Every structure is written in C-alpha cells, then in structure tokens.
CSV table of C-alpha atoms and ligand atoms in Angstrom, one decimal:
chain,number,residue,atom,x,y,z
O,1,MET,CA,-70.7,15.0,68.4
O,2,ALA,CA,-73.5,12.5,66.4
O,3,ALA,CA,-72.3,13.0,62.3
O,4,THR,CA,-75.3,15.5,60.8
O,5,ALA,CA,-77.2,14.4,57.9
O,6,GLU,CA,-76.0,18.3,56.8
O,7,MET,CA,-74.1,17.9,53.3
O,8,PRO,CA,-70.7,20.2,55.2
O,9,TYR,CA,-69.8,22.7,53.6
O,10,PHE,CA,-66.7,21.0,51.6
O,11,ILE,CA,-67.8,18.1,50.1
O,12,LYS,CA,-70.4,18.3,47.0
O,13,PRO,CA,-73.7,16.2,46.7
O,14,SER,CA,-72.1,13.5,43.8
O,15,ARG,CA,-73.2,13.6,40.7
O,16,PRO,CA,-74.1,10.5,38.5
O,17,LEU,CA,-72.5,9.0,35.1
O,18,SER,CA,-73.2,6.8,32.4
O,19,PRO,CA,-70.9,3.8,31.9
O,20,ASP,CA,-69.1,5.8,28.7
O,21,GLN,CA,-69.2,8.5,31.1
O,22,LYS,CA,-67.1,6.5,33.9
O,23,ARG,CA,-64.9,4.8,31.8
O,24,VAL,CA,-63.2,8.9,30.7
O,25,VAL,CA,-63.2,9.6,34.0
O,26,TYR,CA,-61.3,6.6,34.8
O,27,ALA,CA,-59.0,6.8,32.0
O,28,GLU,CA,-58.1,9.7,32.6
O,29,ALA,CA,-57.7,9.6,36.7
O,30,ARG,CA,-55.7,6.2,36.3
O,31,GLN,CA,-53.4,8.3,34.1
O,32,ALA,CA,-53.2,11.1,36.2
O,33,ILE,CA,-52.5,8.9,39.7
O,34,LEU,CA,-49.9,6.3,37.3
O,35,ALA,CA,-48.0,10.0,36.0
O,36,THR,CA,-47.7,11.4,39.6
O,37,LEU,CA,-46.8,7.9,41.3
O,38,GLY,CA,-44.0,7.4,38.4
O,39,ASP,CA,-42.0,4.6,40.6
O,40,GLU,CA,-43.2,5.4,43.9
O,41,ALA,CA,-42.7,3.0,46.6
O,42,ASP,CA,-44.3,4.6,50.4
O,43,ASP,CA,-47.4,3.1,50.3
O,44,GLN,CA,-48.5,6.2,52.1
O,45,VAL,CA,-48.1,7.9,49.1
O,46,LYS,CA,-50.0,6.4,47.0
O,47,MET,CA,-52.7,6.2,48.5
O,48,VAL,CA,-53.1,9.5,48.9
O,49,THR,CA,-52.9,10.7,45.3
O,50,MET,CA,-55.2,7.4,44.8
O,51,ASN,CA,-58.0,9.4,47.3
O,52,CYS,CA,-57.4,13.0,45.8
O,53,LEU,CA,-57.1,12.1,42.2
O,54,LEU,CA,-60.0,9.6,42.4
O,55,LYS,CA,-62.0,12.1,43.7
O,56,THR,CA,-61.4,15.0,41.5
O,57,TYR,CA,-61.5,13.6,38.1
O,58,ILE,CA,-65.0,11.2,39.4
O,59,PRO,CA,-68.1,13.2,40.1
O,60,TYR,CA,-70.2,10.7,42.6
O,61,TYR,CA,-67.2,9.8,45.2
O,62,TYR,CA,-68.6,11.3,48.2
O,63,TRP,CA,-66.9,9.8,50.4
O,64,VAL,CA,-62.7,7.6,49.6
O,65,GLY,CA,-60.4,6.0,51.2
O,66,PHE,CA,-58.5,2.9,52.9
O,67,TYR,CA,-58.9,1.5,56.0
O,68,LEU,CA,-55.5,-1.4,57.0
O,69,VAL,CA,-55.6,-4.1,58.1
O,70,ARG,CA,-53.6,-4.0,61.8
O,71,GLY,CA,-53.3,-6.8,63.2
O,72,GLU,CA,-54.9,-10.5,62.9
O,73,ASP,CA,-58.3,-9.4,63.4
O,74,LYS,CA,-59.2,-5.3,62.9
O,75,LEU,CA,-59.1,-2.8,60.6
O,76,VAL,CA,-57.7,0.6,60.9
O,77,ILE,CA,-58.2,4.0,58.6
O,78,GLY,CA,-55.9,5.3,56.0
O,79,PRO,CA,-55.9,8.3,54.7
O,80,TYR,CA,-59.1,9.1,53.3
O,81,GLN,CA,-61.0,11.8,51.5
O,82,GLY,CA,-64.0,13.2,53.8
O,83,THR,CA,-66.3,13.2,56.6
O,84,LEU,CA,-64.9,11.2,59.3
O,85,GLY,CA,-64.7,7.0,59.0
O,86,CYS,CA,-65.4,5.5,62.3
O,87,LEU,CA,-61.7,4.9,63.7
O,88,TYR,CA,-62.1,1.0,64.2
O,89,ILE,CA,-63.2,-2.1,62.5
O,90,LYS,CA,-63.8,-5.4,63.2
O,91,PHE,CA,-63.5,-8.4,60.5
O,92,GLY,CA,-66.3,-9.6,60.0
O,93,LYS,CA,-68.4,-6.4,60.9
O,94,GLY,CA,-70.0,-3.4,58.3
O,95,VAL,CA,-68.7,-3.9,54.6
O,96,CYS,CA,-65.0,-3.5,54.8
O,97,GLY,CA,-65.3,-6.0,57.9
O,98,THR,CA,-66.9,-8.0,55.6
O,99,VAL,CA,-64.5,-6.9,52.7
O,100,ALA,CA,-61.1,-8.3,54.4
O,101,ALA,CA,-62.7,-11.2,56.6
O,102,THR,CA,-63.8,-12.3,52.6
O,103,GLY,CA,-61.3,-10.8,50.1
O,104,GLU,CA,-64.4,-9.8,47.7
O,105,THR,CA,-65.4,-6.4,45.6
O,106,ARG,CA,-68.5,-6.1,47.5
O,107,ILE,CA,-70.4,-2.8,46.4
O,108,VAL,CA,-74.0,-2.2,47.5
O,109,GLU,CA,-76.4,-0.7,45.6
O,110,ASP,CA,-78.8,1.2,49.4
O,111,THR,CA,-76.8,1.4,52.3
O,112,HIS,CA,-80.2,2.0,54.3
O,113,ALA,CA,-80.8,-2.0,53.2
O,114,LEU,CA,-78.4,-3.6,55.2
O,115,VAL,CA,-79.5,-4.1,58.7
O,116,GLN,CA,-77.0,-1.1,60.5
O,117,GLY,CA,-74.1,-2.1,62.6
O,118,LYS,CA,-73.6,-5.7,61.7
O,119,GLU,CA,-73.4,-5.6,57.6
O,120,HIS,CA,-73.4,-1.9,57.1
O,121,ILE,CA,-71.4,1.3,59.2
O,122,ALA,CA,-73.1,4.0,58.7
O,123,CYS,CA,-69.9,7.3,59.6
O,124,ASP,CA,-72.1,8.6,58.3
O,125,PRO,CA,-76.5,9.2,57.1
O,126,ASN,CA,-75.5,11.0,53.1
O,127,SER,CA,-73.4,7.5,52.5
O,128,ARG,CA,-76.6,6.0,50.2
O,129,SER,CA,-74.2,3.2,48.1
O,130,GLU,CA,-70.8,2.2,49.0
O,131,ILE,CA,-67.9,-0.6,46.8
O,132,VAL,CA,-65.4,-1.6,49.3
O,133,LEU,CA,-62.8,-3.7,47.0
O,134,PRO,CA,-59.4,-5.6,49.5
O,135,VAL,CA,-56.6,-4.4,48.9
O,136,ARG,CA,-53.6,-6.5,47.8
O,137,ARG,CA,-49.5,-5.6,48.2
O,138,ALA,CA,-47.3,-7.6,45.6
O,139,ASP,CA,-46.9,-11.3,47.1
O,140,GLY,CA,-50.9,-11.1,47.6
O,141,THR,CA,-50.7,-10.3,51.2
O,142,LEU,CA,-54.2,-8.7,52.6
O,143,MET,CA,-52.8,-4.8,52.9
O,144,GLY,CA,-56.5,-3.5,53.4
O,145,VAL,CA,-59.7,-2.1,52.1
O,146,PHE,CA,-60.2,0.8,49.3
O,147,ASP,CA,-63.5,2.3,50.3
O,148,VAL,CA,-65.5,4.6,48.8
O,149,ASP,CA,-69.3,6.0,49.1
O,150,SER,CA,-72.0,7.9,46.7
O,151,THR,CA,-74.8,10.3,48.2
O,152,LEU,CA,-76.6,8.6,45.3
O,153,GLU,CA,-78.4,4.5,46.0
O,154,GLY,CA,-77.0,2.3,42.7
O,155,SER,CA,-73.4,4.6,41.9
O,156,PHE,CA,-71.7,1.9,42.0
O,157,ASP,CA,-71.9,-1.3,39.4
O,158,GLU,CA,-69.0,-3.8,37.5
O,159,VAL,CA,-67.4,-0.2,35.7
O,160,ASP,CA,-66.1,0.9,38.3
O,161,GLN,CA,-65.3,-2.6,40.2
O,162,ARG,CA,-63.2,-3.5,36.9
O,163,GLU,CA,-61.2,-0.4,36.7
O,164,LEU,CA,-60.6,-0.2,40.2
O,165,GLU,CA,-58.8,-3.8,40.8
O,166,THR,CA,-57.3,-3.0,38.0
O,167,LEU,CA,-55.9,-0.2,39.6
O,168,LEU,CA,-55.3,-1.3,43.1
O,169,LYS,CA,-53.7,-4.1,41.1
O,170,ASN,CA,-51.4,-1.7,39.1
O,171,VAL,CA,-50.6,0.6,42.2
O,172,PHE,CA,-50.1,-1.9,45.3
O,173,GLY,CA,-49.6,-5.3,43.4
S,1,SME,N1,-69.3,1.5,55.4
S,1,SME,C1,-68.3,1.0,56.1
S,1,SME,C2,-68.0,2.0,56.9
S,1,SME,C3,-66.8,3.0,56.1
S,1,SME,S1,-67.6,4.6,56.8
S,1,SME,O1,-68.5,4.3,55.3
S,1,SME,C4,-66.3,5.6,56.0
S,1,SME,C5,-69.2,-0.4,56.2
S,1,SME,O2,-69.7,-0.8,56.6
S,1,SME,O3,-67.9,-0.8,57.0
C-alpha cells in the first residue's frame, strides 16, 4: 500500500523552533535521555529511548529512527517512531545510504529538490527536510545512521547537527 500524503492520525505536523528554542529543548531532551539510560549498555534500549524522548521534546521531529549496518553495503531498518520506513537501504542510495558511505552528517533543506530514488528515498511524502548522522560505536566502527525528518522545509541546521553529534557520542561512543 503506497504511503498516502494524508497525515496519519497518530502523528502531528512539525512545528518550527528558533535556534535559541532549539537549544532549550535539546538540553531538556538530553537530560531526560541520559537520566533514563544511566549506565545502560544495550544498544536497542538506547535507540528506543532516544527516539521516544527526542520526539517528545522536539516539535519538528516527524520521523525519527535508526538504520543499522548489515553486511558490507546495506542498512536495515532499526528502532523508529513514525510512518512506515523503508526496510533496507544500500550504501550510497538516498540520504541515509550516502551518510553510511561517507561517514559525514547530511542536512537536507528540501527533500523534494533531490533526485528521488537516488539522492533521496521518500518513505513518506510528508517529509520535506531531513538530517542524517553517522552512529559510531566506542571503537569508532559504524553502527548505522540516525535519521530525522520534518514536514517543514529547512527545519534542520548547525544547532541540530552539533546537538545530535554530541548526544550520539554521549550515548553510543
Ligand atoms: N529519506 C531517507 C530514507 C528513510 S525514510 O525517510 C524513513 C533517505 O533518503 O535515505
């Protein structure tokens, strides 16, 4: 069944924040995540906790989740919150596959401006902007990528990148 553009009843459209407002909600979310996890070692527990609390505190987070490295050149869907995410992504394909291949964070101002199927994979037509970051283990190896979508263009910037890179290092590094 193709994804419909209609917003599912269980998800609200994104609401924008200013950079200062972003810093406040990221500080609240980080405190809640680190307090909840304590010295938790299980990666699945860490991922579901991050998804839940980031989506709770940050109003422009529409789809949030992880894709995990599987084999040499593939990502498989991991824990997420949102509409149905595509199940597998090859390295180099879409935003997630590009980040997995390059190891560099990618911010997409307008997903509809990208070449669909190649530069961007549209799991949900409501997604209009995106940030994807590499997720590394303590030993530096790539565990997967962390993917966040917004229903608004231009939701993500250097504040999101800095906050999420720090949080991912705190939780997984
Ligand atoms: N947009 C991503 C695919 C994952 S869905 O957004 C959850 C990409 O282009 O890799």
